[in-house]
Short mmCIF file of C-alpha atoms in Angstrom, two decimals:
data_model
loop_
_atom_site.label_atom_id
_atom_site.label_comp_id
_atom_site.label_asym_id
_atom_site.label_seq_id
_atom_site.Cartn_x
_atom_site.Cartn_y
_atom_site.Cartn_z
CA MET A 1 14.28 -7.20 -31.14
CA LYS A 2 16.51 -4.50 -32.49
CA GLU A 3 17.21 -1.72 -30.09
CA GLN A 4 16.17 1.73 -31.15
CA ALA A 5 17.30 4.74 -29.20
CA PRO A 6 15.12 7.84 -29.12
CA THR A 7 15.56 10.17 -32.03
CA TYR A 8 18.32 12.52 -31.07
CA THR A 9 16.94 15.99 -30.97
CA LEU A 10 20.18 17.85 -31.55
CA GLU A 11 20.79 19.05 -35.06
CA GLN A 12 24.48 18.50 -34.64
CA ILE A 13 26.66 17.49 -31.80
CA ASP A 14 29.61 19.82 -31.80
CA GLU A 15 32.66 19.76 -29.61
CA GLU A 16 31.22 22.20 -27.12
CA ASN A 17 28.48 19.78 -25.98
CA PHE A 18 29.00 17.03 -23.45
CA ALA A 19 27.08 14.35 -21.59
CA LEU A 20 26.67 14.75 -17.85
CA ASN A 21 25.69 11.82 -15.69
CA LEU A 22 23.37 12.83 -12.85
CA GLY A 23 22.96 10.13 -10.25
CA PRO A 24 22.12 7.26 -9.67
CA GLN A 25 23.10 8.49 -6.20
CA HIS A 26 22.45 12.18 -6.00
CA PRO A 27 20.68 14.13 -3.27
CA GLY A 28 18.67 15.99 -5.90
CA THR A 29 17.13 12.88 -7.41
CA HIS A 30 15.41 11.60 -4.22
CA GLY A 31 16.30 7.98 -4.70
CA VAL A 32 18.27 6.04 -7.22
CA LEU A 33 17.35 7.90 -10.37
CA ARG A 34 19.95 8.39 -13.05
CA VAL A 35 19.56 11.06 -15.68
CA ILE A 36 21.92 11.41 -18.60
CA LEU A 37 22.00 15.06 -19.50
CA HIS A 38 23.37 16.31 -22.77
CA MET A 39 24.61 19.76 -21.97
CA ASP A 40 25.60 22.86 -23.80
CA GLY A 41 27.47 24.67 -21.07
CA GLU A 42 24.95 25.15 -18.26
CA TYR A 43 21.97 24.43 -20.50
CA ILE A 44 20.34 21.04 -21.00
CA LEU A 45 19.86 20.01 -24.59
CA TYR A 46 18.46 16.59 -23.92
CA ALA A 47 17.63 14.62 -20.78
CA ASP A 48 17.31 10.84 -20.67
CA PRO A 49 16.11 9.36 -17.35
CA ILE A 50 17.38 5.83 -16.68
CA LEU A 51 15.29 3.85 -14.21
CA GLY A 52 15.18 0.43 -12.67
CA TYR A 53 17.89 0.63 -9.97
CA GLY A 54 15.27 -0.09 -7.32
CA HIS A 55 13.29 -2.60 -9.35
CA ARG A 56 11.95 -5.45 -7.21
CA MET A 57 9.42 -7.00 -9.59
CA GLN A 58 6.56 -6.21 -7.22
CA GLU A 59 3.93 -7.36 -9.70
CA LYS A 60 5.46 -10.82 -10.09
CA VAL A 61 5.95 -11.08 -6.34
CA ALA A 62 2.23 -10.40 -5.88
CA GLU A 63 1.35 -13.21 -8.29
CA ASN A 64 3.16 -15.67 -6.06
CA MET A 65 1.62 -14.66 -2.75
CA THR A 66 -1.78 -14.79 -1.12
CA TYR A 67 -3.82 -11.60 -0.90
CA LEU A 68 -2.89 -11.10 2.74
CA GLN A 69 0.81 -11.70 2.14
CA VAL A 70 0.87 -8.96 -0.50
CA LEU A 71 -0.51 -6.42 1.98
CA PRO A 72 2.78 -5.44 3.68
CA TYR A 73 4.58 -5.50 0.33
CA VAL A 74 2.58 -2.72 -1.29
CA CYS A 75 3.61 -0.32 1.48
CA ARG A 76 7.26 -0.68 0.42
CA MET A 77 6.61 1.02 -2.88
CA ASP A 78 5.92 4.52 -1.68
CA TYR A 79 7.64 4.66 1.68
CA LEU A 80 6.46 8.22 2.34
CA GLY A 81 2.77 7.60 1.68
CA ALA A 82 2.57 3.97 2.74
CA LEU A 83 -0.93 4.19 4.19
CA SER A 84 -2.40 5.25 0.85
CA TYR A 85 -0.99 2.11 -0.71
CA ASN A 86 -2.17 0.09 2.24
CA LEU A 87 -5.64 1.57 1.79
CA ALA A 88 -5.65 0.97 -1.96
CA TRP A 89 -4.81 -2.72 -1.64
CA VAL A 90 -7.28 -3.27 1.18
CA CYS A 91 -10.08 -1.45 -0.67
CA ALA A 92 -9.34 -3.29 -3.91
CA VAL A 93 -9.63 -6.70 -2.25
CA GLU A 94 -12.71 -5.61 -0.31
CA LYS A 95 -14.31 -4.50 -3.55
CA LEU A 96 -13.39 -7.76 -5.23
CA CYS A 97 -14.76 -9.93 -2.40
CA GLU A 98 -17.57 -7.53 -1.47
CA PHE A 99 -16.57 -7.24 2.18
CA GLU A 100 -18.30 -4.66 4.36
CA VAL A 101 -16.27 -2.11 6.32
CA PRO A 102 -17.70 -0.66 9.55
CA ASP A 103 -18.10 3.11 9.65
CA ARG A 104 -15.66 3.60 12.50
CA ALA A 105 -12.95 1.76 10.60
CA SER A 106 -13.52 3.90 7.50
CA VAL A 107 -13.20 7.12 9.48
CA VAL A 108 -10.04 5.97 11.28
CA ARG A 109 -8.60 5.01 7.90
CA VAL A 110 -9.25 8.51 6.63
CA ILE A 111 -7.62 10.11 9.71
CA ALA A 112 -4.52 7.93 9.43
CA THR A 113 -4.19 8.38 5.66
CA GLU A 114 -4.56 12.14 5.84
CA LEU A 115 -1.98 12.36 8.64
CA ASN A 116 0.31 10.36 6.40
CA ARG A 117 -0.38 12.79 3.57
CA ILE A 118 0.60 15.74 5.75
CA SER A 119 3.82 14.02 6.83
CA SER A 120 4.65 13.24 3.20
CA HIS A 121 4.05 16.83 2.13
CA LEU A 122 6.13 18.07 5.05
CA LEU A 123 9.05 15.90 4.04
CA TRP A 124 8.68 17.14 0.48
CA TRP A 125 8.60 20.74 1.71
CA GLY A 126 11.83 20.31 3.63
CA ALA A 127 13.60 18.30 0.96
CA TYR A 128 12.52 20.60 -1.86
CA LEU A 129 13.91 23.65 -0.12
CA LEU A 130 17.05 21.67 0.65
CA ASP A 131 17.32 21.10 -3.11
CA LEU A 132 17.04 24.83 -3.61
CA GLY A 133 19.77 25.47 -1.05
CA ALA A 134 17.85 26.37 2.12
CA PHE A 135 18.70 24.25 5.13
CA THR A 136 16.54 25.66 7.94
CA PRO A 137 13.14 24.63 6.48
CA PHE A 138 14.26 21.02 6.42
CA LEU A 139 14.82 21.02 10.18
CA GLN A 140 11.56 22.81 10.83
CA ALA A 141 9.56 20.39 8.68
CA PHE A 142 11.16 17.40 10.35
CA THR A 143 10.26 18.69 13.79
CA ASP A 144 6.58 18.70 12.88
CA ARG A 145 6.80 15.51 10.86
CA GLU A 146 8.24 13.80 13.92
CA LEU A 147 5.04 14.52 15.83
CA ILE A 148 2.98 12.81 13.11
CA LEU A 149 5.34 9.85 13.04
CA ASP A 150 4.93 9.48 16.81
CA LEU A 151 1.14 9.51 16.46
CA LEU A 152 1.15 6.98 13.64
CA GLU A 153 3.70 4.83 15.45
CA TYR A 154 1.33 4.74 18.41
CA ILE A 155 -1.46 3.14 16.37
CA THR A 156 0.41 1.24 13.66
CA GLY A 157 3.60 0.20 15.43
CA SER A 158 5.92 1.41 12.69
CA ARG A 159 7.32 4.76 11.73
CA LEU A 160 7.57 4.64 7.96
CA THR A 161 6.24 1.60 6.08
CA TYR A 162 2.95 1.34 7.91
CA CYS A 163 0.68 -1.63 7.46
CA TYR A 164 -2.32 -0.77 9.57
CA PHE A 165 -5.44 -1.62 7.58
CA ARG A 166 -6.80 -5.14 7.21
CA PHE A 167 -9.47 -6.61 4.97
CA GLY A 168 -12.81 -5.63 6.49
CA GLY A 169 -11.49 -3.04 8.93
CA LEU A 170 -8.61 -2.48 11.33
CA PRO A 171 -6.56 -4.85 13.51
CA SER A 172 -6.93 -2.69 16.62
CA ASP A 173 -9.04 0.25 17.67
CA VAL A 174 -7.70 3.73 18.29
CA ASP A 175 -8.04 5.12 21.79
CA ASP A 176 -8.50 8.56 23.29
CA VAL A 177 -4.75 9.10 23.63
CA PHE A 178 -4.43 8.98 19.84
CA LEU A 179 -7.52 11.04 19.11
CA THR A 180 -6.56 13.75 21.61
CA GLY A 181 -3.02 13.66 20.27
CA VAL A 182 -4.24 14.26 16.71
CA ARG A 183 -6.50 17.08 17.89
CA ASP A 184 -3.60 18.73 19.73
CA PHE A 185 -1.32 18.33 16.75
CA ILE A 186 -3.81 19.94 14.35
CA GLU A 187 -4.38 22.80 16.75
CA GLY A 188 -0.67 23.49 17.18
CA PHE A 189 0.26 22.87 13.58
CA ARG A 190 -2.25 25.37 12.22
CA GLY A 191 -0.31 28.09 14.00
CA ARG A 192 3.09 26.75 12.99
CA LEU A 193 2.07 26.47 9.34
CA LYS A 194 1.96 30.25 9.30
CA ASN A 195 5.67 30.25 10.13
CA TYR A 196 6.28 28.02 7.12
CA HIS A 197 4.69 30.59 4.87
CA ASP A 198 6.49 33.48 6.57
CA LEU A 199 9.82 31.72 6.22
CA VAL A 200 9.55 30.54 2.62
CA THR A 201 6.46 31.38 0.61
CA GLY A 202 7.09 35.06 0.10
CA ASN A 203 10.85 34.79 0.00
CA VAL A 204 12.34 36.55 -2.99
CA ILE A 205 15.12 33.98 -3.58
CA PHE A 206 12.58 31.17 -3.49
CA TYR A 207 10.36 33.12 -5.84
CA HIS A 208 13.08 33.49 -8.43
CA ARG A 209 14.02 29.83 -8.18
CA SER A 210 10.49 28.53 -8.68
CA ALA A 211 8.27 31.02 -10.49
CA ASP A 212 8.10 30.40 -14.26
CA VAL A 213 10.38 27.40 -13.92
CA GLY A 214 9.29 24.07 -15.40
CA VAL A 215 5.94 25.18 -16.73
CA ILE A 216 3.61 22.29 -17.56
CA LEU A 217 1.02 23.25 -20.15
CA PRO A 218 -2.50 21.89 -19.70
CA PHE A 219 -2.27 20.18 -23.09
CA ASP A 220 0.75 18.13 -21.99
CA ALA A 221 -0.90 17.03 -18.75
CA ALA A 222 -3.35 14.71 -20.48
CA GLY A 223 -0.78 13.38 -22.94
CA TYR A 224 1.57 12.31 -20.16
CA GLY A 225 -1.19 11.20 -17.79
CA LEU A 226 -0.17 13.45 -14.91
CA SER A 227 -2.01 13.39 -11.62
CA GLY A 228 -1.80 14.72 -8.09
CA PRO A 229 -0.37 18.11 -7.16
CA VAL A 230 1.72 18.16 -10.36
CA LEU A 231 -1.50 18.11 -12.36
CA ARG A 232 -3.44 20.44 -10.08
CA GLY A 233 -0.69 23.01 -10.46
CA SER A 234 -1.64 23.16 -14.15
CA GLY A 235 -5.27 24.04 -13.66
CA PHE A 236 -7.10 20.70 -13.49
CA ALA A 237 -9.23 20.04 -10.40
CA TYR A 238 -8.78 16.28 -10.62
CA ASP A 239 -8.69 14.45 -7.32
CA VAL A 240 -9.69 10.80 -6.94
CA ARG A 241 -11.06 11.55 -3.48
CA ARG A 242 -13.67 13.74 -5.14
CA HIS A 243 -14.15 11.94 -8.46
CA GLU A 244 -14.46 8.37 -7.22
CA PRO A 245 -14.91 8.67 -3.47
CA TYR A 246 -13.63 5.70 -1.47
CA SER A 247 -13.53 4.98 2.25
CA GLY A 248 -16.23 7.58 2.90
CA TYR A 249 -14.42 10.64 1.50
CA ASP A 250 -17.75 11.84 0.08
CA ARG A 251 -18.90 12.56 3.64
CA PHE A 252 -16.25 15.22 4.16
CA ASP A 253 -16.29 18.74 2.96
CA PHE A 254 -12.96 19.78 1.44
CA GLU A 255 -11.66 21.85 -1.42
CA ILE A 256 -9.35 20.79 -4.22
CA PRO A 257 -6.59 23.41 -4.39
CA VAL A 258 -5.83 24.37 -7.99
CA GLU A 259 -3.25 26.76 -9.46
CA GLU A 260 -3.24 27.93 -13.04
CA THR A 261 0.38 28.79 -13.76
CA GLY A 262 1.81 25.26 -13.98
CA ASP A 263 5.29 26.19 -12.70
CA CYS A 264 7.19 24.97 -9.63
CA MET A 265 5.62 27.74 -7.58
CA ALA A 266 2.14 26.50 -8.48
CA ARG A 267 2.98 22.96 -7.39
CA TYR A 268 4.40 24.37 -4.17
CA ASN A 269 1.23 26.36 -3.49
CA VAL A 270 -1.01 23.39 -4.25
CA ARG A 271 0.80 21.17 -1.75
CA MET A 272 0.79 23.84 0.95
CA ALA A 273 -2.96 24.31 0.47
CA GLU A 274 -3.44 20.55 0.50
CA ILE A 275 -1.89 20.34 3.94
CA GLU A 276 -4.61 22.68 5.18
CA GLN A 277 -7.34 20.70 3.43
CA SER A 278 -6.04 17.48 4.97
CA MET A 279 -6.25 19.12 8.38
CA ASN A 280 -9.87 20.12 7.64
CA ILE A 281 -10.70 16.54 6.73
CA ILE A 282 -9.06 15.20 9.88
CA GLU A 283 -10.94 17.70 12.05
CA GLN A 284 -14.26 16.75 10.50
CA ALA A 285 -13.40 13.08 10.92
CA LEU A 286 -12.51 13.61 14.59
CA ASN A 287 -15.81 15.37 15.20
CA THR A 288 -17.91 12.73 13.49
CA ILE A 289 -16.09 9.54 14.43
CA PRO A 290 -18.80 6.99 15.28
CA ASP A 291 -18.62 4.30 17.91
CA GLY A 292 -19.02 0.70 16.94
CA PRO A 293 -17.10 -2.29 15.67
CA ILE A 294 -13.81 -1.81 13.86
CA ARG A 295 -13.77 -4.98 11.86
CA SER A 296 -16.41 -6.91 10.00
CA LYS A 297 -16.42 -10.67 9.76
CA VAL A 298 -14.23 -11.80 6.89
CA PRO A 299 -12.98 -15.31 6.09
CA LYS A 300 -9.50 -16.23 7.36
CA ILE A 301 -8.43 -17.37 3.93
CA ILE A 302 -9.25 -14.83 1.25
CA LYS A 303 -10.49 -16.55 -1.89
CA PRO A 304 -12.13 -13.97 -4.14
CA PRO A 305 -14.46 -14.96 -6.97
CA GLU A 306 -13.16 -15.03 -10.50
CA GLY A 307 -13.13 -11.56 -11.95
CA GLU A 308 -11.35 -8.23 -12.05
CA VAL A 309 -11.30 -5.09 -10.02
CA THR A 310 -9.91 -1.60 -10.51
CA MET A 311 -9.34 0.57 -7.48
CA ALA A 312 -8.10 4.14 -7.63
CA VAL A 313 -6.76 6.03 -4.63
CA GLU A 314 -5.31 9.52 -4.27
CA THR A 315 -1.86 9.13 -2.76
CA PRO A 316 0.19 12.21 -1.74
CA ARG A 317 1.79 12.05 -5.19
CA GLY A 318 -1.29 11.45 -7.32
CA GLU A 319 -3.52 8.77 -8.65
CA LEU A 320 -2.70 5.17 -7.81
CA VAL A 321 -4.70 2.52 -9.65
CA ILE A 322 -4.55 -1.10 -8.57
CA TYR A 323 -5.85 -3.56 -11.14
CA ILE A 324 -6.31 -7.12 -9.94
CA VAL A 325 -7.24 -10.08 -12.10
CA SER A 326 -8.47 -12.97 -9.98
CA ASP A 327 -8.81 -16.53 -11.22
CA GLY A 328 -10.69 -17.69 -8.13
CA THR A 329 -7.64 -19.03 -6.28
CA LYS A 330 -5.90 -17.78 -3.15
CA LYS A 331 -3.32 -15.88 -5.18
CA PRO A 332 -3.98 -13.05 -7.62
CA TYR A 333 -3.55 -14.00 -11.28
CA ARG A 334 -2.22 -10.59 -12.25
CA VAL A 335 -1.67 -7.36 -10.37
CA LYS A 336 -0.89 -4.05 -11.98
CA TYR A 337 0.07 -0.96 -10.04
CA ARG A 338 -0.40 2.28 -11.91
CA VAL A 339 1.80 4.54 -9.83
CA PRO A 340 1.60 8.34 -9.94
CA SER A 341 5.35 9.14 -9.90
CA PHE A 342 5.87 7.00 -13.02
CA SER A 343 3.66 9.20 -15.18
CA ASN A 344 4.73 12.40 -13.44
CA LEU A 345 8.41 11.70 -14.07
CA SER A 346 7.81 10.89 -17.74
CA ILE A 347 7.27 14.56 -18.55
CA PHE A 348 10.64 15.53 -17.06
CA ALA A 349 12.62 14.98 -20.27
CA LYS A 350 10.35 17.40 -22.06
CA LEU A 351 10.50 20.04 -19.33
CA ALA A 352 14.26 19.83 -18.90
CA ARG A 353 15.04 20.67 -22.50
CA GLY A 354 16.56 24.11 -22.77
CA GLN A 355 16.72 24.65 -19.02
CA LEU A 356 19.61 25.46 -16.75
CA LEU A 357 20.90 22.47 -14.80
CA ALA A 358 19.98 24.14 -11.51
CA ASP A 359 16.43 24.74 -12.73
CA ALA A 360 16.08 21.14 -13.84
CA LEU A 361 16.88 20.05 -10.28
CA ALA A 362 14.25 22.47 -9.00
CA VAL A 363 11.75 20.89 -11.39
CA LEU A 364 12.72 17.38 -10.30
CA GLY A 365 12.22 18.37 -6.68
CA SER A 366 8.83 19.95 -7.37
CA PHE A 367 7.51 16.59 -8.66
CA ASP A 368 7.87 15.04 -5.19
CA LEU A 369 9.24 11.81 -6.62
CA VAL A 370 9.64 8.55 -4.81
CA ILE A 371 11.80 6.47 -7.10
CA PRO A 372 11.12 3.03 -5.54
CA GLU A 373 7.51 3.71 -6.48
CA VAL A 374 8.45 4.25 -10.12
CA ASP A 375 10.67 1.17 -10.18
CA ARG A 376 8.32 -1.06 -8.14
CA MET B 1 -29.70 7.70 -25.73
CA GLN B 2 -28.56 11.29 -25.93
CA VAL B 3 -24.93 12.23 -26.33
CA ASN B 4 -23.95 13.59 -22.96
CA ASN B 5 -20.43 12.66 -21.98
CA PRO B 6 -17.03 12.92 -23.67
CA LEU B 7 -16.55 9.17 -23.68
CA GLN B 8 -19.73 8.59 -25.61
CA GLN B 9 -18.73 11.24 -28.13
CA ALA B 10 -15.25 9.80 -28.53
CA LEU B 11 -16.55 6.28 -29.05
CA ASN B 12 -19.29 7.35 -31.44
CA SER B 13 -16.86 9.26 -33.62
CA VAL B 14 -14.96 6.02 -34.38
CA GLY B 15 -18.10 3.91 -34.58
CA ILE B 16 -17.82 1.91 -31.38
CA GLU B 17 -20.89 1.19 -29.31
CA TYR B 18 -21.02 2.87 -25.89
CA ARG B 19 -22.01 0.47 -23.12
CA PRO B 20 -21.36 1.76 -19.61
CA THR B 21 -20.81 -0.69 -16.75
CA GLU B 22 -21.70 -0.25 -13.14
CA PHE B 23 -18.94 2.04 -12.00
CA PRO B 24 -18.99 1.51 -8.22
CA ASN B 25 -18.62 -2.26 -8.48
CA ILE B 26 -15.51 -2.63 -10.57
CA GLY B 27 -14.18 0.90 -10.81
CA LEU B 28 -14.72 1.17 -14.56
CA HIS B 29 -17.10 3.30 -16.53
CA CYS B 30 -16.73 1.28 -19.68
CA SER B 31 -14.87 -1.83 -20.73
CA LEU B 32 -14.17 -2.73 -24.35
CA VAL B 33 -12.61 -5.59 -26.26
CA LEU B 34 -11.19 -4.31 -29.52
CA GLU B 35 -9.17 -5.39 -32.50
CA ARG B 36 -5.64 -4.19 -32.95
CA ASN B 37 -6.42 -1.85 -35.85
CA GLN B 38 -9.17 -0.07 -33.89
CA LEU B 39 -6.77 1.18 -31.24
CA GLU B 40 -5.05 4.05 -33.01
CA PRO B 41 -8.19 5.85 -34.29
CA LEU B 42 -9.79 5.47 -30.88
CA ALA B 43 -6.69 6.78 -29.08
CA LEU B 44 -6.68 9.81 -31.34
CA SER B 45 -10.34 10.42 -30.69
CA LEU B 46 -9.84 10.01 -26.92
CA SER B 47 -6.92 12.42 -26.99
CA ARG B 48 -9.09 15.01 -28.75
CA ALA B 49 -11.88 14.51 -26.20
CA GLY B 50 -9.45 15.37 -23.38
CA PHE B 51 -8.83 11.90 -22.00
CA PHE B 52 -5.55 11.14 -20.27
CA ILE B 53 -3.65 7.90 -20.32
CA GLU B 54 -3.50 6.06 -17.03
CA THR B 55 -1.48 3.05 -18.01
CA VAL B 56 -0.69 0.41 -20.58
CA THR B 57 -0.13 -3.16 -19.46
CA ALA B 58 -0.86 -6.73 -20.43
CA VAL B 59 -2.25 -9.93 -18.96
CA ASP B 60 -0.78 -13.26 -19.97
CA LYS B 61 -3.69 -15.63 -20.68
CA VAL B 62 -1.42 -18.60 -21.19
CA GLN B 63 -4.28 -21.14 -21.40
CA ASP B 64 -5.91 -19.30 -24.29
CA GLY B 65 -2.57 -18.68 -25.98
CA ILE B 66 -3.01 -14.91 -25.99
CA PHE B 67 -1.73 -11.76 -24.37
CA GLU B 68 -4.38 -9.26 -23.49
CA CYS B 69 -3.01 -5.75 -23.95
CA VAL B 70 -4.82 -3.57 -21.44
CA TYR B 71 -5.18 0.21 -21.76
CA PHE B 72 -6.60 2.49 -19.12
CA PHE B 73 -7.89 5.95 -19.95
CA ASN B 74 -9.67 8.44 -17.75
CA HIS B 75 -10.96 11.97 -17.91
CA TYR B 76 -9.96 14.91 -15.69
CA ASP B 77 -13.44 16.42 -15.54
CA GLU B 78 -15.48 13.39 -14.56
CA ALA B 79 -14.79 9.80 -13.62
CA LEU B 80 -14.99 7.99 -16.95
CA ARG B 81 -12.42 5.25 -16.60
CA LEU B 82 -12.22 3.27 -19.81
CA LEU B 83 -10.52 -0.09 -20.08
CA ILE B 84 -9.57 -1.35 -23.51
CA ARG B 85 -8.52 -4.96 -24.00
CA ILE B 86 -6.81 -6.09 -27.16
CA PRO B 87 -6.07 -9.80 -27.47
CA ILE B 88 -2.93 -10.59 -29.45
CA PRO B 89 -1.56 -14.08 -30.18
CA ARG B 90 1.22 -15.31 -27.92
CA SER B 91 3.02 -16.79 -30.91
CA HIS B 92 3.27 -13.41 -32.65
CA PRO B 93 3.11 -10.72 -29.96
CA VAL B 94 3.01 -7.48 -31.92
CA GLN B 95 0.93 -4.46 -31.03
CA SER B 96 0.76 -0.97 -32.46
CA SER B 97 2.12 1.87 -30.37
CA ILE B 98 0.14 4.91 -29.30
CA GLY B 99 3.31 6.67 -28.13
CA LYS B 100 2.98 9.33 -30.80
CA ILE B 101 -0.58 10.19 -29.71
CA PHE B 102 0.01 9.98 -25.95
CA PRO B 103 3.70 10.68 -25.26
CA GLY B 104 3.20 9.33 -21.73
CA ALA B 105 2.38 5.91 -23.17
CA VAL B 106 6.00 5.42 -24.31
CA TRP B 107 7.30 4.49 -20.86
CA HIS B 108 4.31 2.25 -20.20
CA GLU B 109 4.87 0.52 -23.53
CA ARG B 110 8.59 0.09 -22.86
CA GLU B 111 7.75 -1.56 -19.54
CA THR B 112 5.10 -3.83 -21.05
CA ALA B 113 7.44 -4.73 -23.90
CA GLU B 114 10.25 -5.91 -21.66
CA MET B 115 7.99 -7.64 -19.11
CA PHE B 116 5.94 -9.62 -21.67
CA GLY B 117 8.06 -9.58 -24.80
CA ILE B 118 5.42 -7.73 -26.75
CA LYS B 119 6.70 -5.62 -29.59
CA PHE B 120 5.10 -2.21 -29.88
CA GLU B 121 5.41 -1.21 -33.52
CA GLY B 122 6.17 2.45 -34.02
CA CYS B 123 7.15 3.17 -30.41
CA PRO B 124 9.68 6.01 -30.44
CA ASP B 125 11.84 4.30 -27.81
CA THR B 126 12.27 0.53 -27.57
CA ARG B 127 15.06 0.20 -25.01
CA ASN B 128 14.54 -1.77 -21.81
CA PHE B 129 13.08 0.38 -19.09
CA LEU B 130 13.21 -1.21 -15.63
CA LEU B 131 15.17 -4.35 -16.46
CA PRO B 132 18.91 -4.23 -17.22
CA GLU B 133 19.70 -3.01 -20.71
CA ASP B 134 20.90 -6.43 -21.86
CA ALA B 135 18.01 -8.43 -20.35
CA ASP B 136 16.26 -10.60 -22.92
CA PHE B 137 13.90 -12.48 -20.57
CA HIS B 138 10.28 -11.54 -19.88
CA PRO B 139 9.47 -11.98 -16.19
CA LEU B 140 5.73 -11.36 -16.21
CA ARG B 141 5.05 -14.17 -18.65
CA LYS B 142 3.38 -17.03 -16.83
CA ASP B 143 5.92 -19.53 -18.14
CA PHE B 144 8.87 -17.54 -16.79
CA SER B 145 10.52 -19.72 -14.18
CA GLY B 146 13.29 -17.42 -12.98
CA VAL B 147 15.95 -19.83 -14.20
CA LEU B 148 17.95 -18.22 -16.94
#
């Protein structure tokens, strides 16, 4: 196969232009992402993202393992929103094998996943402002994130790559220490979230760095297949939790925050509003958590019938779709992960064109990328 | 049946029958098996109807001697996930690209191309994506042993 590079968009390359290599190790790229930037002074003429430095061939690995063995692997893709991946894999297999999940397990899953979403957004908040040159927010976000990590460590046993859900329910029940802890956290964090807004949201420097920067037009959103806060910043109220409710999300009353402007500021506002919505969901879940079993009876060896299943889940970064083809054996025949960061990053080259280098880094940060998720 | 959703309109405009499946069971609103030359007109019609591309991938059906190219589309306003399957022969794995209709499909096609060795004709960018730039093996093929 003959290699064909993308059509070079420059009319002419004159002596003033040069190629700048950003990454693969750069604090602004949030992982091992390399971008070759063709620059004219401080302005980007053409950006070419190079990926694959964290490629682990997750899909082939899954073909060679049983359904249960894959479970801890999926959580290594998005290390900041591991429970969403955990949930997606568990729900996909449950759908394929038609396993029942007890109500209590579903509600605990929602609490844990939403806590994970808040912690992911908090890390993004700190890291994004670090990208823009503010150091204090990072420390503040990590203080609150630490409290969530402690809570999740208490029930899952790990602090980052959680693997807490099992086919048909949960491995262990949550106790009052956890539930009271979550309630206390929500109560305290609601007050502290105001400080976040006071410190950053109205700040004039932040405003100039993010408003009207990296505007995504609604037309482009569909062409590039964007999802998550990146999409909702451009005026689409698309959220898998609402459109294809899973794990009992249809029982909760929550809003989908949407902004119309499509710039970095819009994506910032969407995520900040999402933190509040996640807290609303957790509060409702805490108030309605039923008693009962936490795990239904499922076979020890998972052997799904021949067939296919598609399971979509809203991770902190957007829409994750897991597509499993089963041939009736203990191992999946084919697994495809449609990861949100992959599609979200694909629009970067278009947005970066004509921007200042510093603005391009602000755009990259506003996508909330997890590169191991793109590479898989 | 009255025309009531964008998927039905998009399919009707290119003359494909609309047959919804049971969404909650398999997570799909509609699943189609098409010929290669039907893809581009349908993609154009889907793009006009406001559909977004979720992913492009393939399944290696080594026993039948085919690759199944799999396309996922969905709509932002309602859950209308559409799966399109296009069988192509393993001996001559060539598929047409929709990268000019959905720019987001280019990366998905690059990944599918390197993983399965499928050539996407007309794709604006045909370099390797996740694998090293000089890799000429196709790991997601079922007959890939890992020994180079």
